[in-house]
PDB file of C-alpha atoms in Angstrom:
ATOM      1  CA  UNK W 260      10.433-114.611-129.863  1.00 67.00           C
ATOM      2  CA  UNK W 261      13.366-114.472-132.843  1.00 76.00           C
ATOM      3  CA  UNK W 262      16.707-113.021-132.250  1.00 88.00           C
ATOM      4  CA  UNK W 263      18.611-111.522-135.275  1.00 94.00           C
ATOM      5  CA  UNK W 264      22.913-111.079-133.842  1.00 96.00           C
ATOM      6  CA  UNK W 265      25.252-109.110-135.805  1.00 97.00           C
ATOM      7  CA  UNK W 266      27.855-110.159-134.109  1.00 96.00           C
ATOM      8  CA  UNK W 267      30.045-107.638-135.860  1.00 96.00           C
ATOM      9  CA  UNK W 268      29.151-103.266-136.014  1.00 96.00           C
ATOM     10  CA  UNK W 269      32.042-102.707-137.740  1.00 97.00           C
ATOM     11  CA  UNK W 270      34.147-103.726-140.533  1.00 97.00           C
ATOM     12  CA  UNK W 271      37.162-102.756-142.500  1.00 97.00           C
ATOM     13  CA  UNK W 272      37.990-104.172-145.526  1.00 97.00           C
ATOM     14  CA  UNK W 273      41.427-103.751-148.312  1.00 97.00           C
ATOM     15  CA  UNK W 274      39.693-102.986-151.865  1.00 97.00           C
ATOM     16  CA  UNK W 275      39.606-106.314-153.899  1.00 97.00           C
ATOM     17  CA  UNK W 276      39.762-108.502-150.268  1.00 98.00           C
ATOM     18  CA  UNK W 277      37.262-110.494-149.940  1.00 98.00           C
ATOM     19  CA  UNK W 278      34.530-110.165-146.867  1.00 98.00           C
ATOM     20  CA  UNK W 279      32.166-111.822-144.964  1.00 98.00           C
ATOM     21  CA  UNK W 280      29.709-110.711-142.535  1.00 98.00           C
ATOM     22  CA  UNK W 281      28.046-112.939-139.570  1.00 98.00           C
ATOM     23  CA  UNK W 282      25.114-113.380-139.351  1.00 97.00           C
ATOM     24  CA  UNK W 283      23.031-115.765-135.838  1.00 96.00           C
ATOM     25  CA  UNK W 284      18.956-116.555-135.132  1.00 93.00           C
ATOM     26  CA  UNK W 285      17.804-117.908-132.688  1.00 90.00           C
ATOM     27  CA  UNK W 286      14.714-119.032-133.690  1.00 78.00           C
ATOM     28  CA  UNK W 287      13.073-122.997-133.434  1.00 67.00           C
ATOM     29  CA  UNK W 288      12.026-123.384-137.219  1.00 74.00           C
ATOM     30  CA  UNK W 289      13.577-123.075-140.415  1.00 72.00           C
ATOM     31  CA  UNK W 290      13.121-119.407-140.552  1.00 86.00           C
ATOM     32  CA  UNK W 291      13.231-116.647-143.916  1.00 90.00           C
ATOM     33  CA  UNK W 292      16.844-115.373-143.498  1.00 92.00           C
ATOM     34  CA  UNK W 293      16.539-112.441-146.015  1.00 94.00           C
ATOM     35  CA  UNK W 294      20.642-109.666-146.525  1.00 97.00           C
ATOM     36  CA  UNK W 295      19.089-106.563-147.364  1.00 96.00           C
ATOM     37  CA  UNK W 296      22.265-103.487-147.414  1.00 97.00           C
ATOM     38  CA  UNK W 297      21.911 -99.244-146.900  1.00 94.00           C
ATOM     39  CA  UNK W 298      23.740 -97.075-148.340  1.00 91.00           C
ATOM     40  CA  UNK W 299      23.771 -93.800-146.335  1.00 85.00           C
ATOM     41  CA  UNK W 300      20.805 -91.678-146.877  1.00 80.00           C
ATOM     42  CA  UNK W 301      18.251 -94.379-148.883  1.00 83.00           C
ATOM     43  CA  UNK W 302      16.812 -96.768-147.594  1.00 87.00           C
ATOM     44  CA  UNK W 303      17.292-100.870-147.178  1.00 92.00           C
ATOM     45  CA  UNK W 304      18.302-103.138-151.025  1.00 94.00           C
ATOM     46  CA  UNK W 305      17.638-106.949-150.808  1.00 94.00           C
ATOM     47  CA  UNK W 306      20.698-108.470-151.798  1.00 96.00           C
ATOM     48  CA  UNK W 307      20.085-112.188-151.163  1.00 95.00           C
ATOM     49  CA  UNK W 308      17.679-114.161-149.689  1.00 93.00           C
ATOM     50  CA  UNK W 309      16.483-118.525-148.300  1.00 92.00           C
ATOM     51  CA  UNK W 310      13.913-119.775-148.528  1.00 88.00           C
ATOM     52  CA  UNK W 311      14.346-122.644-148.707  1.00 85.00           C
ATOM     53  CA  UNK W 312      16.216-125.642-150.557  1.00 88.00           C
ATOM     54  CA  UNK W 313      20.085-125.147-151.617  1.00 90.00           C
ATOM     55  CA  UNK W 314      21.913-123.440-148.462  1.00 92.00           C
ATOM     56  CA  UNK W 315      24.588-121.197-150.377  1.00 96.00           C
ATOM     57  CA  UNK W 316      22.457-118.305-152.047  1.00 97.00           C
ATOM     58  CA  UNK W 317      23.565-116.495-154.766  1.00 97.00           C
ATOM     59  CA  UNK W 318      22.770-112.508-154.932  1.00 97.00           C
ATOM     60  CA  UNK W 319      23.660-109.507-156.460  1.00 96.00           C
ATOM     61  CA  UNK W 320      26.719-107.352-157.084  1.00 95.00           C
ATOM     62  CA  UNK W 321      28.327-110.198-156.620  1.00 97.00           C
ATOM     63  CA  UNK W 322      27.620-111.453-153.087  1.00 98.00           C
ATOM     64  CA  UNK W 323      26.530-114.365-151.303  1.00 98.00           C
ATOM     65  CA  UNK W 324      25.270-116.125-147.758  1.00 98.00           C
ATOM     66  CA  UNK W 325      25.305-119.947-146.627  1.00 96.00           C
ATOM     67  CA  UNK W 326      22.110-120.966-144.433  1.00 94.00           C
ATOM     68  CA  UNK W 327      24.078-123.671-141.926  1.00 94.00           C
ATOM     69  CA  UNK W 328      20.880-125.073-140.004  1.00 91.00           C
ATOM     70  CA  UNK W 329      23.128-126.130-137.365  1.00 91.00           C
ATOM     71  CA  UNK W 330      25.020-122.881-136.599  1.00 93.00           C
ATOM     72  CA  UNK W 331      21.645-120.780-136.635  1.00 93.00           C
ATOM     73  CA  UNK W 332      24.110-118.430-139.423  1.00 95.00           C
ATOM     74  CA  UNK W 333      23.330-116.939-142.337  1.00 97.00           C
ATOM     75  CA  UNK W 334      26.703-115.295-143.250  1.00 98.00           C
ATOM     76  CA  UNK W 335      27.386-113.011-146.018  1.00 98.00           C
ATOM     77  CA  UNK W 336      30.454-113.255-147.980  1.00 98.00           C
ATOM     78  CA  UNK W 337      31.967-111.080-151.337  1.00 98.00           C
ATOM     79  CA  UNK W 338      35.473-113.339-153.128  1.00 97.00           C
ATOM     80  CA  UNK W 339      36.389-108.958-153.995  1.00 97.00           C
ATOM     81  CA  UNK W 340      34.949-106.251-152.329  1.00 97.00           C
ATOM     82  CA  UNK W 341      34.414-102.937-154.376  1.00 96.00           C
ATOM     83  CA  UNK W 342      34.457 -99.659-153.186  1.00 95.00           C
ATOM     84  CA  UNK W 343      31.288 -98.971-153.646  1.00 95.00           C
ATOM     85  CA  UNK W 344      30.420-102.069-150.510  1.00 96.00           C
ATOM     86  CA  UNK W 345      30.389 -99.299-148.540  1.00 97.00           C
ATOM     87  CA  UNK W 346      26.980 -99.597-146.842  1.00 97.00           C
ATOM     88  CA  UNK W 347      26.363-100.535-143.227  1.00 97.00           C
ATOM     89  CA  UNK W 348      24.999-104.420-143.896  1.00 98.00           C
ATOM     90  CA  UNK W 349      21.222-105.719-142.622  1.00 97.00           C
ATOM     91  CA  UNK W 350      20.638-109.277-141.964  1.00 96.00           C
ATOM     92  CA  UNK W 351      16.720-110.776-141.122  1.00 94.00           C
ATOM     93  CA  UNK W 352      14.667-113.006-140.355  1.00 91.00           C
ATOM     94  CA  UNK W 353      11.190-113.851-141.632  1.00 86.00           C
ATOM     95  CA  UNK W 354       8.758-116.216-139.482  1.00 79.00           C
ATOM     96  CA  UNK W 355       7.211-119.199-141.676  1.00 73.00           C
ATOM     97  CA  UNK W 356       3.291-118.175-141.818  1.00 69.00           C
ATOM     98  CA  UNK W 357       4.325-114.528-140.008  1.00 68.00           C
ATOM     99  CA  UNK W 358       5.287-111.382-142.052  1.00 68.00           C
ATOM    100  CA  UNK W 359       6.896-109.108-139.525  1.00 75.00           C
ATOM    101  CA  UNK W 360      10.897-109.600-140.147  1.00 84.00           C
ATOM    102  CA  UNK W 361      13.473-109.195-137.139  1.00 89.00           C
ATOM    103  CA  UNK W 362      16.350-106.566-138.211  1.00 93.00           C
ATOM    104  CA  UNK W 363      19.273-107.457-136.441  1.00 95.00           C
ATOM    105  CA  UNK W 364      21.123-103.941-135.722  1.00 95.00           C
ATOM    106  CA  UNK W 365      23.252-103.819-139.331  1.00 96.00           C
ATOM    107  CA  UNK W 366      27.515-103.552-140.023  1.00 98.00           C
ATOM    108  CA  UNK W 367      29.141-101.110-141.111  1.00 97.00           C
ATOM    109  CA  UNK W 368      31.662-101.926-144.103  1.00 98.00           C
ATOM    110  CA  UNK W 369      33.937 -99.741-144.621  1.00 97.00           C
ATOM    111  CA  UNK W 370      36.624-100.168-148.176  1.00 97.00           C
ATOM    112  CA  UNK W 371      40.016 -98.695-147.588  1.00 96.00           C
ATOM    113  CA  UNK W 372      41.710 -97.852-150.911  1.00 90.00           C
TER     114      UNK W 372
ATOM    115  CA  UNK N 127       7.956-100.589-162.150  1.00 64.00           C
ATOM    116  CA  UNK N 128       8.372 -97.748-159.650  1.00 79.00           C
ATOM    117  CA  UNK N 129      10.191 -98.829-156.185  1.00 93.00           C
ATOM    118  CA  UNK N 130       8.446 -97.740-152.938  1.00 96.00           C
ATOM    119  CA  UNK N 131       7.510 -94.083-152.137  1.00 96.00           C
ATOM    120  CA  UNK N 132       8.262 -91.879-149.419  1.00 97.00           C
ATOM    121  CA  UNK N 133       7.375 -88.320-149.006  1.00 97.00           C
ATOM    122  CA  UNK N 134       9.277 -86.049-147.658  1.00 97.00           C
ATOM    123  CA  UNK N 135      12.587 -87.488-148.041  1.00 95.00           C
ATOM    124  CA  UNK N 136      13.629 -85.174-144.694  1.00 96.00           C
ATOM    125  CA  UNK N 137      11.514 -83.414-141.780  1.00 97.00           C
ATOM    126  CA  UNK N 138      12.216 -81.166-138.651  1.00 98.00           C
ATOM    127  CA  UNK N 139       9.927 -79.691-136.544  1.00 97.00           C
ATOM    128  CA  UNK N 140       9.387 -78.709-133.279  1.00 97.00           C
ATOM    129  CA  UNK N 141       8.273 -81.346-129.674  1.00 96.00           C
ATOM    130  CA  UNK N 142       4.793 -80.602-129.241  1.00 97.00           C
ATOM    131  CA  UNK N 143       4.400 -80.256-133.325  1.00 97.00           C
ATOM    132  CA  UNK N 144       1.997 -82.893-135.330  1.00 97.00           C
ATOM    133  CA  UNK N 145       4.133 -84.276-138.685  1.00 98.00           C
ATOM    134  CA  UNK N 146       2.837 -86.994-140.918  1.00 98.00           C
ATOM    135  CA  UNK N 147       4.971 -89.463-143.531  1.00 97.00           C
ATOM    136  CA  UNK N 148       3.167 -90.932-146.562  1.00 97.00           C
ATOM    137  CA  UNK N 149       3.633 -94.040-148.816  1.00 97.00           C
ATOM    138  CA  UNK N 150       3.079 -95.038-151.677  1.00 97.00           C
ATOM    139  CA  UNK N 151       3.821 -99.019-152.093  1.00 96.00           C
ATOM    140  CA  UNK N 152       4.612-100.780-155.460  1.00 95.00           C
ATOM    141  CA  UNK N 153       1.507-101.631-157.495  1.00 93.00           C
ATOM    142  CA  UNK N 154       0.375-105.237-156.617  1.00 91.00           C
ATOM    143  CA  UNK N 155       1.855-105.391-152.940  1.00 92.00           C
ATOM    144  CA  UNK N 156      -0.748-106.083-150.809  1.00 91.00           C
ATOM    145  CA  UNK N 157       1.209-105.906-147.659  1.00 92.00           C
ATOM    146  CA  UNK N 158       2.718-102.466-146.744  1.00 94.00           C
ATOM    147  CA  UNK N 159       4.596-101.853-143.926  1.00 94.00           C
ATOM    148  CA  UNK N 160       6.294 -99.185-141.574  1.00 96.00           C
ATOM    149  CA  UNK N 161       9.171 -99.702-139.914  1.00 96.00           C
ATOM    150  CA  UNK N 162      10.984 -97.599-137.279  1.00 96.00           C
ATOM    151  CA  UNK N 163      15.210 -97.026-137.798  1.00 94.00           C
ATOM    152  CA  UNK N 164      17.066 -95.870-134.697  1.00 94.00           C
ATOM    153  CA  UNK N 165      20.334 -94.066-136.031  1.00 90.00           C
ATOM    154  CA  UNK N 166      22.352 -97.510-135.776  1.00 87.00           C
ATOM    155  CA  UNK N 167      19.845-100.462-135.714  1.00 91.00           C
ATOM    156  CA  UNK N 168      17.973-101.942-137.152  1.00 92.00           C
ATOM    157  CA  UNK N 169      14.451-100.782-139.005  1.00 94.00           C
ATOM    158  CA  UNK N 170      11.083-102.676-136.089  1.00 94.00           C
ATOM    159  CA  UNK N 171       8.403-103.241-137.111  1.00 93.00           C
ATOM    160  CA  UNK N 172       5.357-100.333-136.143  1.00 96.00           C
ATOM    161  CA  UNK N 173       2.415-101.458-138.841  1.00 95.00           C
ATOM    162  CA  UNK N 174       1.222-104.425-141.242  1.00 93.00           C
ATOM    163  CA  UNK N 175      -1.284-104.389-143.493  1.00 93.00           C
ATOM    164  CA  UNK N 176      -3.205-106.533-145.284  1.00 90.00           C
ATOM    165  CA  UNK N 177      -5.312-104.487-147.840  1.00 91.00           C
ATOM    166  CA  UNK N 178      -6.997-102.198-145.286  1.00 92.00           C
ATOM    167  CA  UNK N 179      -6.689-104.431-142.897  1.00 92.00           C
ATOM    168  CA  UNK N 180      -4.149-103.213-139.749  1.00 93.00           C
ATOM    169  CA  UNK N 181      -3.120-106.854-139.272  1.00 89.00           C
ATOM    170  CA  UNK N 182      -0.136-106.141-136.932  1.00 87.00           C
ATOM    171  CA  UNK N 183      -0.023-103.074-134.976  1.00 91.00           C
ATOM    172  CA  UNK N 184       1.146-104.483-131.330  1.00 88.00           C
ATOM    173  CA  UNK N 185       4.939-102.121-132.068  1.00 91.00           C
ATOM    174  CA  UNK N 186       2.364 -98.762-132.556  1.00 94.00           C
ATOM    175  CA  UNK N 187       2.362 -96.589-129.946  1.00 92.00           C
ATOM    176  CA  UNK N 188      -1.310 -95.867-130.600  1.00 91.00           C
ATOM    177  CA  UNK N 189      -0.991 -93.014-127.676  1.00 95.00           C
ATOM    178  CA  UNK N 190       0.541 -90.123-130.118  1.00 97.00           C
ATOM    179  CA  UNK N 191       1.620 -93.004-133.621  1.00 97.00           C
ATOM    180  CA  UNK N 192      -1.790 -93.200-135.912  1.00 97.00           C
ATOM    181  CA  UNK N 193      -1.782 -94.647-139.218  1.00 97.00           C
ATOM    182  CA  UNK N 194      -4.387 -95.698-141.811  1.00 96.00           C
ATOM    183  CA  UNK N 195      -4.329 -97.543-145.050  1.00 95.00           C
ATOM    184  CA  UNK N 196      -7.349 -96.366-147.963  1.00 84.00           C
ATOM    185  CA  UNK N 197      -8.242 -97.953-150.443  1.00 86.00           C
ATOM    186  CA  UNK N 198      -5.674-100.696-149.903  1.00 84.00           C
ATOM    187  CA  UNK N 199      -2.782 -98.649-151.672  1.00 92.00           C
ATOM    188  CA  UNK N 200      -1.512 -95.028-150.075  1.00 96.00           C
ATOM    189  CA  UNK N 201      -0.293 -95.207-146.438  1.00 97.00           C
ATOM    190  CA  UNK N 202      -0.271 -92.033-143.553  1.00 97.00           C
ATOM    191  CA  UNK N 203       2.013 -92.614-141.221  1.00 98.00           C
ATOM    192  CA  UNK N 204       0.993 -90.409-138.228  1.00 98.00           C
ATOM    193  CA  UNK N 205       2.561 -88.083-134.707  1.00 97.00           C
ATOM    194  CA  UNK N 206       0.567 -86.760-132.974  1.00 97.00           C
ATOM    195  CA  UNK N 207       2.732 -84.903-130.373  1.00 96.00           C
ATOM    196  CA  UNK N 208       5.747 -84.675-131.736  1.00 97.00           C
ATOM    197  CA  UNK N 209       8.715 -86.336-128.845  1.00 97.00           C
ATOM    198  CA  UNK N 210      12.597 -84.984-129.296  1.00 97.00           C
ATOM    199  CA  UNK N 211      13.348 -89.108-129.153  1.00 96.00           C
ATOM    200  CA  UNK N 212      10.545 -89.805-131.793  1.00 97.00           C
ATOM    201  CA  UNK N 213      13.595 -88.834-134.327  1.00 97.00           C
ATOM    202  CA  UNK N 214      14.443 -91.462-136.213  1.00 97.00           C
ATOM    203  CA  UNK N 215      14.039 -92.416-139.618  1.00 95.00           C
ATOM    204  CA  UNK N 216      10.631 -93.708-140.754  1.00 97.00           C
ATOM    205  CA  UNK N 217      10.023 -96.564-143.801  1.00 96.00           C
ATOM    206  CA  UNK N 218       8.287 -97.943-145.217  1.00 96.00           C
ATOM    207  CA  UNK N 219       7.698-101.083-147.596  1.00 95.00           C
ATOM    208  CA  UNK N 220       5.209-103.434-149.190  1.00 94.00           C
ATOM    209  CA  UNK N 221       5.470-107.004-150.241  1.00 91.00           C
ATOM    210  CA  UNK N 222       2.762-109.734-152.442  1.00 86.00           C
ATOM    211  CA  UNK N 223       2.668-111.425-150.372  1.00 74.00           C
ATOM    212  CA  UNK N 224       4.196-114.734-147.598  1.00 67.00           C
ATOM    213  CA  UNK N 225       7.221-116.054-149.727  1.00 65.00           C
ATOM    214  CA  UNK N 226       8.729-113.059-151.306  1.00 78.00           C
ATOM    215  CA  UNK N 227      10.348-110.778-149.862  1.00 84.00           C
ATOM    216  CA  UNK N 228       9.686-106.480-148.446  1.00 89.00           C
ATOM    217  CA  UNK N 229      10.868-104.508-151.294  1.00 92.00           C
ATOM    218  CA  UNK N 230      11.269-100.814-148.880  1.00 94.00           C
ATOM    219  CA  UNK N 231      10.822 -97.255-149.603  1.00 95.00           C
ATOM    220  CA  UNK N 232      14.534 -94.711-149.312  1.00 94.00           C
ATOM    221  CA  UNK N 233      12.529 -93.109-145.965  1.00 95.00           C
ATOM    222  CA  UNK N 234      11.559 -90.041-144.189  1.00 96.00           C
ATOM    223  CA  UNK N 235      14.101 -88.614-142.103  1.00 96.00           C
ATOM    224  CA  UNK N 236      12.785 -87.358-139.146  1.00 97.00           C
ATOM    225  CA  UNK N 237      14.821 -85.054-136.457  1.00 97.00           C
ATOM    226  CA  UNK N 238      12.330 -83.487-133.777  1.00 98.00           C
ATOM    227  CA  UNK N 239      13.701 -80.317-131.303  1.00 97.00           C
TER     228      UNK N 239
END
């Protein structure tokens, strides 16, 4: 069975500083990988996705993520954080031929001035 | 283009009462999902529809939960009777096929008292 681990429950970062959120998954084949963001009281918004090809993917709002097969990781990064990036971030894994997504428990990002 | 629409946004009910949630997916999306999100956790799939057919309902507690998707468009998720532990956010999502991402609605926050 698939599993997704987001090791950091909560991260605090200063505005303008860089951000990296970790995501590790357990799955036998090449998965589909996603990062979603959820602001308070809102649904999930897709930041970026990896299906195949270039392992460095660019997303919206200046985010990028890199798929590293050897490490079973799909870490999310942003070079310079804005106060509006404060939210909860979820990594999700999908299986080819199956539409089901498995989500991590999420990482809450706090941005301080 | 309108996104996934859910209603109501918030619902407070007493335990043992019935409750229903409604979802209107993005036009043209044949796949519809209902997810349960407990506080501080990632979403977990309850049921997935392909058009009118429920193709994955293995995680749906069928003793009290039911769902339908008439005409392969709108969907309703029902709980009868509700229990205190059902307090959570119920998310609806839709997608238009394999290799595509799911788009989420804003969710319905249910509080059972």
